[in-house]
mmCIF file of C-alpha atoms in Angstrom:
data_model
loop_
_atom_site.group_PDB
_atom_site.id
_atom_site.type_symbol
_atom_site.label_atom_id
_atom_site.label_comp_id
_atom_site.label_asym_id
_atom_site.label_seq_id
_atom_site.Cartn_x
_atom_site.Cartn_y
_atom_site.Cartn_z
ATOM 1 C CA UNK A 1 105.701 -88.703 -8.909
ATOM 2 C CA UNK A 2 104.795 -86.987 -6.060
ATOM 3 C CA UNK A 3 101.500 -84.351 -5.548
ATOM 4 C CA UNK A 4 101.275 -81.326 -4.301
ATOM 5 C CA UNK A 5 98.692 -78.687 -4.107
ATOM 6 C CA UNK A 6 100.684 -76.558 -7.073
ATOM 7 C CA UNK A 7 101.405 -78.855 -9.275
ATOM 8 C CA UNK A 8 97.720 -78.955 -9.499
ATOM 9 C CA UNK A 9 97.425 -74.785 -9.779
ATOM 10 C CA UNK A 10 99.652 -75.477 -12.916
ATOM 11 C CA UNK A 11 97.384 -78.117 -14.411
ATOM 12 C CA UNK A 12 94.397 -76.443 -14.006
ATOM 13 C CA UNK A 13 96.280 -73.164 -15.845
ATOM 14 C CA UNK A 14 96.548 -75.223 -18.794
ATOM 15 C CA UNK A 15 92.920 -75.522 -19.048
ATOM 16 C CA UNK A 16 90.090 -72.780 -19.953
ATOM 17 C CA UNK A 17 89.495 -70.355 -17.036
ATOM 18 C CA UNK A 18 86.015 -71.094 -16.005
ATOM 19 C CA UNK A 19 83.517 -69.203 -13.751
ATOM 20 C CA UNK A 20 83.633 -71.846 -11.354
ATOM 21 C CA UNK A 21 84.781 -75.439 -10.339
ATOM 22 C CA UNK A 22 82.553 -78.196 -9.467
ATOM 23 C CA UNK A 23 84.165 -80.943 -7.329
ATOM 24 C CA UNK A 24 82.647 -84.684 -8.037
ATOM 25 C CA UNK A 25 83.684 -85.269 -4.007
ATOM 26 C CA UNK A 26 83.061 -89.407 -2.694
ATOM 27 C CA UNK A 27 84.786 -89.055 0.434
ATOM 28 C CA UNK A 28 87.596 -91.682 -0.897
ATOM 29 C CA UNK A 29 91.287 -90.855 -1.032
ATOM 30 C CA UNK A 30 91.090 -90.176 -4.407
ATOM 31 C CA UNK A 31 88.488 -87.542 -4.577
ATOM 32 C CA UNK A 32 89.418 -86.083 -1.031
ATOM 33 C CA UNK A 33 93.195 -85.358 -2.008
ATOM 34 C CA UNK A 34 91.425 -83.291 -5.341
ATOM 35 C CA UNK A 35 89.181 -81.133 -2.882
ATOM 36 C CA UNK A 36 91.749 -80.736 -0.433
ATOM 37 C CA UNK A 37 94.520 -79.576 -2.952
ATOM 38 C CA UNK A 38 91.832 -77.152 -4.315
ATOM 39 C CA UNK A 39 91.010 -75.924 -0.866
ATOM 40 C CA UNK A 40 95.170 -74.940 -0.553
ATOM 41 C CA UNK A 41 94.960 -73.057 -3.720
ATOM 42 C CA UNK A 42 91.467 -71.305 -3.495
ATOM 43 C CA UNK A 43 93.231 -67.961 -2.816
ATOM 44 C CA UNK A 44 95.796 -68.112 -5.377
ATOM 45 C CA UNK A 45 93.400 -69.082 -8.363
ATOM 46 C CA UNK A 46 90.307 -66.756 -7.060
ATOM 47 C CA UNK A 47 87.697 -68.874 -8.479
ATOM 48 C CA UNK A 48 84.640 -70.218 -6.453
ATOM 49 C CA UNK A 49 85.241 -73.680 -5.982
ATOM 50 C CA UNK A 50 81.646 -75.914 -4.967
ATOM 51 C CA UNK A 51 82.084 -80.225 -4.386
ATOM 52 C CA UNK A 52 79.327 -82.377 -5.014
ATOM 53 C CA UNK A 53 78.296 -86.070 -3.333
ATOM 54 C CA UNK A 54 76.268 -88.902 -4.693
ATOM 55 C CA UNK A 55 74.559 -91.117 -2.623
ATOM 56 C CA UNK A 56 74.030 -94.414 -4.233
ATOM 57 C CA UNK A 57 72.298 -95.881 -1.429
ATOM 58 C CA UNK A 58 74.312 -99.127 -1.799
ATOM 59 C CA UNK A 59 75.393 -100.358 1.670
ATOM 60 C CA UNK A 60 74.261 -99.462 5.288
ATOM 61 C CA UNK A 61 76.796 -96.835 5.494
ATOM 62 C CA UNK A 62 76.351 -94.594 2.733
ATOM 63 C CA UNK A 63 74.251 -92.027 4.990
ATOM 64 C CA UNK A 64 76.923 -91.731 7.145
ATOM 65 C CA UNK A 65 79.491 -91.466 4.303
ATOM 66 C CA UNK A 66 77.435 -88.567 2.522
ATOM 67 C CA UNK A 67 77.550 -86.969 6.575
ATOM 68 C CA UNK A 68 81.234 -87.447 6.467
ATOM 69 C CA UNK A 69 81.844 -85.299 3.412
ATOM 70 C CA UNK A 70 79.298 -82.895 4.505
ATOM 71 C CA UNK A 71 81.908 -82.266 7.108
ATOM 72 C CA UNK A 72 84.793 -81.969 5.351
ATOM 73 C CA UNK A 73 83.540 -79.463 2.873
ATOM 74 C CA UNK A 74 82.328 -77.587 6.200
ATOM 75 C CA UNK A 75 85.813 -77.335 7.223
ATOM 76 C CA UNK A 76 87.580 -76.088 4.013
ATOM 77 C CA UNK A 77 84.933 -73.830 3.631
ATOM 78 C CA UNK A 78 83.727 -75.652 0.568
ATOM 79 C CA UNK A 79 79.558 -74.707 -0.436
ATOM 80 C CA UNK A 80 78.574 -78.592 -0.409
ATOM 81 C CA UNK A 81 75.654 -80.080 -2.538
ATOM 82 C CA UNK A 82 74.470 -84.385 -2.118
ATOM 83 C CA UNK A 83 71.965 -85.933 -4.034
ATOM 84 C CA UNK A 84 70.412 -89.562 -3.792
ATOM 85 C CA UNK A 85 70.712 -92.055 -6.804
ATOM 86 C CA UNK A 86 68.881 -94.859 -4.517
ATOM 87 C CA UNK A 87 70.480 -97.731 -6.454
ATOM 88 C CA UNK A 88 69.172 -100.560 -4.215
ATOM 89 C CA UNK A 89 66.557 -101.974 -6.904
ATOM 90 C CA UNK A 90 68.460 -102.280 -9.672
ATOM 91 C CA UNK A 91 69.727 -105.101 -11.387
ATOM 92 C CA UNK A 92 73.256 -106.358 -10.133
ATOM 93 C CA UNK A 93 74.100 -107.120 -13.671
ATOM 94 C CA UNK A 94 73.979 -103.626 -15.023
ATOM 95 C CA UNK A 95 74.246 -101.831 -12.153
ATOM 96 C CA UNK A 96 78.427 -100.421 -12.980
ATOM 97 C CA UNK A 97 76.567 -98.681 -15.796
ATOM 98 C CA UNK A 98 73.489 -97.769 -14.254
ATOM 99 C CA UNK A 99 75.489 -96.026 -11.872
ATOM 100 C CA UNK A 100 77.843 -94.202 -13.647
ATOM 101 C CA UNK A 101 74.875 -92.862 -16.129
ATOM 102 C CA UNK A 102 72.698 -91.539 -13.578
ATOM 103 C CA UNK A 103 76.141 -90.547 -11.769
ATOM 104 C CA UNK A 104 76.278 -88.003 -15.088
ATOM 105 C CA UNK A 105 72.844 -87.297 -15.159
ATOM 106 C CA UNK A 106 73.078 -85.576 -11.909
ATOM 107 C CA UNK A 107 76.811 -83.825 -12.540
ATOM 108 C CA UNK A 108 75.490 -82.255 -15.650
ATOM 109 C CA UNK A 109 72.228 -81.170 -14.203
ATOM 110 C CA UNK A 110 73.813 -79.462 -11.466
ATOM 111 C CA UNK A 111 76.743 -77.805 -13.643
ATOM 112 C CA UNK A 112 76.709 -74.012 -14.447
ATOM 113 C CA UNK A 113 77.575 -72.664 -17.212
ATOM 114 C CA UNK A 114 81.142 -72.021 -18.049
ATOM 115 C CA UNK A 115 82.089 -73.798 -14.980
ATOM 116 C CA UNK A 116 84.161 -76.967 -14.854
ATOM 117 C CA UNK A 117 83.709 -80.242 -13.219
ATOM 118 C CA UNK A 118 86.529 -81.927 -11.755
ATOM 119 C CA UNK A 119 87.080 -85.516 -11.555
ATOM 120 C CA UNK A 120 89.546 -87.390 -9.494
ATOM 121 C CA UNK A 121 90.518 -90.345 -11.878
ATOM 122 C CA UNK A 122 94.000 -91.001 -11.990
ATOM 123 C CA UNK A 123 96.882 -93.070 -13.546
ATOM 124 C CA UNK A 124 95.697 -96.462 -12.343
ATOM 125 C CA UNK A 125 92.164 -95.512 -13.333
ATOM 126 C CA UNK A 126 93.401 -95.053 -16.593
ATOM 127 C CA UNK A 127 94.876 -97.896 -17.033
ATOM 128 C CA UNK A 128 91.754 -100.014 -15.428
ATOM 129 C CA UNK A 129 90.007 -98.288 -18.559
ATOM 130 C CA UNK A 130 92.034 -99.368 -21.247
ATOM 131 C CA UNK A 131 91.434 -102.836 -19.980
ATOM 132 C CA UNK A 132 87.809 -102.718 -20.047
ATOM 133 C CA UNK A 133 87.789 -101.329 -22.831
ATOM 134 C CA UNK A 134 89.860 -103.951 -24.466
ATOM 135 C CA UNK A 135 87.751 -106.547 -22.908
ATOM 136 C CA UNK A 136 84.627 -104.694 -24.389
ATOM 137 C CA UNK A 137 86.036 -104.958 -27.922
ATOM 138 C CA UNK A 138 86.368 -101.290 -27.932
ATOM 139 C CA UNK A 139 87.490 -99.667 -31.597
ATOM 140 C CA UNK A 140 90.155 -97.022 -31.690
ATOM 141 C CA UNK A 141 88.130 -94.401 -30.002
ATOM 142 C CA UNK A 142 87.427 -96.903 -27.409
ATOM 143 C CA UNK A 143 91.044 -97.073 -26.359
ATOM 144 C CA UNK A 144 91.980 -93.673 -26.266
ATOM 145 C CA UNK A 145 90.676 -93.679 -23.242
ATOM 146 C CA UNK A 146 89.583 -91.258 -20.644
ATOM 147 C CA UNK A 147 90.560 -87.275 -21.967
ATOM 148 C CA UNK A 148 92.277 -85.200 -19.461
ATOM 149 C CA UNK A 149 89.778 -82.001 -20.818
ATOM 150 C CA UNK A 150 86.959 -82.056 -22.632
ATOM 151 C CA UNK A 151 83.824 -79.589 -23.464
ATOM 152 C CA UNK A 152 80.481 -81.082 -21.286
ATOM 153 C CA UNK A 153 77.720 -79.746 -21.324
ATOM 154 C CA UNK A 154 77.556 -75.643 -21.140
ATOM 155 C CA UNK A 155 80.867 -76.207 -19.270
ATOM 156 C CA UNK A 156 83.849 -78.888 -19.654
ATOM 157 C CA UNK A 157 85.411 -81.792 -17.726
ATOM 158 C CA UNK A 158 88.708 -82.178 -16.295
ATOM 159 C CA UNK A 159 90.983 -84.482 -14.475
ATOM 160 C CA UNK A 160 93.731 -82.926 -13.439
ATOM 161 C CA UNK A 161 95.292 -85.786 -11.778
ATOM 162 C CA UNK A 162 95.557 -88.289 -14.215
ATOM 163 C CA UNK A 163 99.413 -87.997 -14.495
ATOM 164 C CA UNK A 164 99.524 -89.278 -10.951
ATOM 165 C CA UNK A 165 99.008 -92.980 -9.404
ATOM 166 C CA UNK A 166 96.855 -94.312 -6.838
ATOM 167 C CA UNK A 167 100.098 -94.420 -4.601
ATOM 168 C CA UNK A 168 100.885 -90.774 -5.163
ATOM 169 C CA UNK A 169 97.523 -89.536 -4.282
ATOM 170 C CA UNK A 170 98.221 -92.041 -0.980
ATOM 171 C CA UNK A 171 101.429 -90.667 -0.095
ATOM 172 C CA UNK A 172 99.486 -87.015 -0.409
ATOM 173 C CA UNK A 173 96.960 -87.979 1.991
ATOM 174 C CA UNK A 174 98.599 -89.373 4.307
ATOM 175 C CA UNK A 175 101.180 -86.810 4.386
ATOM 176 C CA UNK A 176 98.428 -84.329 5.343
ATOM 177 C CA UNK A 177 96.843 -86.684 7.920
ATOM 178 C CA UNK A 178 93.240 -86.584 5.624
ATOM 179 C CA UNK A 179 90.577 -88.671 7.164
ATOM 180 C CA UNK A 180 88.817 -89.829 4.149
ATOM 181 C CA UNK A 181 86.211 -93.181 3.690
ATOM 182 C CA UNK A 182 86.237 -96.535 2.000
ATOM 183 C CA UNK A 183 83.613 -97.569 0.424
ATOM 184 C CA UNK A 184 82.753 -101.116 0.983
ATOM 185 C CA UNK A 185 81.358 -101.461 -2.808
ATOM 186 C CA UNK A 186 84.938 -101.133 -4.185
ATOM 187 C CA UNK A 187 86.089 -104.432 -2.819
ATOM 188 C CA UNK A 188 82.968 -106.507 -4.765
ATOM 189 C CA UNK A 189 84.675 -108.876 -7.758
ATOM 190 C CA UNK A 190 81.108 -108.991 -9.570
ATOM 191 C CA UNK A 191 81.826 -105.216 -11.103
ATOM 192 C CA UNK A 192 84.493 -106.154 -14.026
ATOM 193 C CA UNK A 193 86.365 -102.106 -12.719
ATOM 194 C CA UNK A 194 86.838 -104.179 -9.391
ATOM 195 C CA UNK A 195 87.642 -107.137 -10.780
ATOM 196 C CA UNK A 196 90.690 -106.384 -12.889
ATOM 197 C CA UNK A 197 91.570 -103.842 -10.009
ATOM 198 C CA UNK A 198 91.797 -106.395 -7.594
ATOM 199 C CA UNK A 199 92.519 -109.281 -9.441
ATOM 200 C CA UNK A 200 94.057 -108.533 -12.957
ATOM 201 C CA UNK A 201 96.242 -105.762 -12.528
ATOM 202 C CA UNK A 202 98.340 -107.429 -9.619
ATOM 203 C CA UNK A 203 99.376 -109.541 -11.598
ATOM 204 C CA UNK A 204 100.410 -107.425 -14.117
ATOM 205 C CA UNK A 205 102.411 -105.531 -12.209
#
């Protein structure tokens, strides 16, 4: 299914108008074909749109990374906020969920109220979580899955792109010529999300 930038102006309409949107921005394709669709639409949907990095401090490069995206949002004109999660001294075992809580801890702190973070999870993300999840021994709650809206906080939650696949967002990118960053984390086999990304879902498919 292809992606373009108002396809996502029609998602977004679907949801609660809020008084602003709050970007969760990595640098990867994922999260950089979100802000830059936003970025194309900013004048149609006249609401402040703000994108916000996390450093987790996991590999030599992550400085430059958090640099990167500094840029980016300097050249769409996008207010840009980065915070540190330092992630070096915890345990390998738990660190998947160590991250993603603090991750949270951070977005929510830094959310205003009424406004409405975006997240750039999409079909293949989706489909990584019902696996974990399955894995996990998850009741029927569990396996729902992630929600495309949801109230958070004094705000809400969306991901808009979850209709789309990792190859759609790809095709998007690249179509644009968007310079965007791989993180070197995503390719380690001892976090069970990488795992059956790399190794599981091939196969599959």
């Amino acid at each position: 299914m292809t992606f373009e930038p108002l396809k996502l102006k029609k998602t977004l309409e679907i949801f609660p108008k809020p008084n602003g949107y709050l970007v969760a921005y990595s640098g990867g394709i994922d999260s950089h074909v979100l802000l830059h669709s936003i970025a194309q639409i900013q004048s149609q949907i006249n609401i402040p749109v703000r994108a916000i990095h996390l450093n987790h401090c996991l590999h030599e490069k992550s400085d430059h990374h958090e640099k990167h995206c500094e840029k980016i949002c300097k050249n769409l004109n996008i207010p840009f906020l980065s915070f540190m999660l330092d992630l070096a001294k915890e345990s390998q075992k738990n660190l998947e969920a160590v991250a993603r809580e603090r991750r949270y801890q951070v977005l929510s702190r830094n959310l205003k109220k009424n406004e409405m973070l975006l997240t750039a999870h999409h079909k293949d993300d989706q489909v990584e979580t019902l696996l974990l999840q399955l894995l996990r021994g998850a009741g029927v709650s569990g396996l729902a899955c992630m929600p495309n809206f949801r109230a958070w906080h004094e705000g809400w939650q969306a991901r808009p792109l979850l209709e789309y696949s990792k190859e759609d967002l790809r095709e998007y990118g690249n179509n644009y010529k968007l310079h965007w960053i791989e993180d070197p984390s995503n390719e380690n086999q001892h976090f069970d999300r990488n795992y059956i990304r790399h190794s599981v879902l091939p196969i599959i498919e």
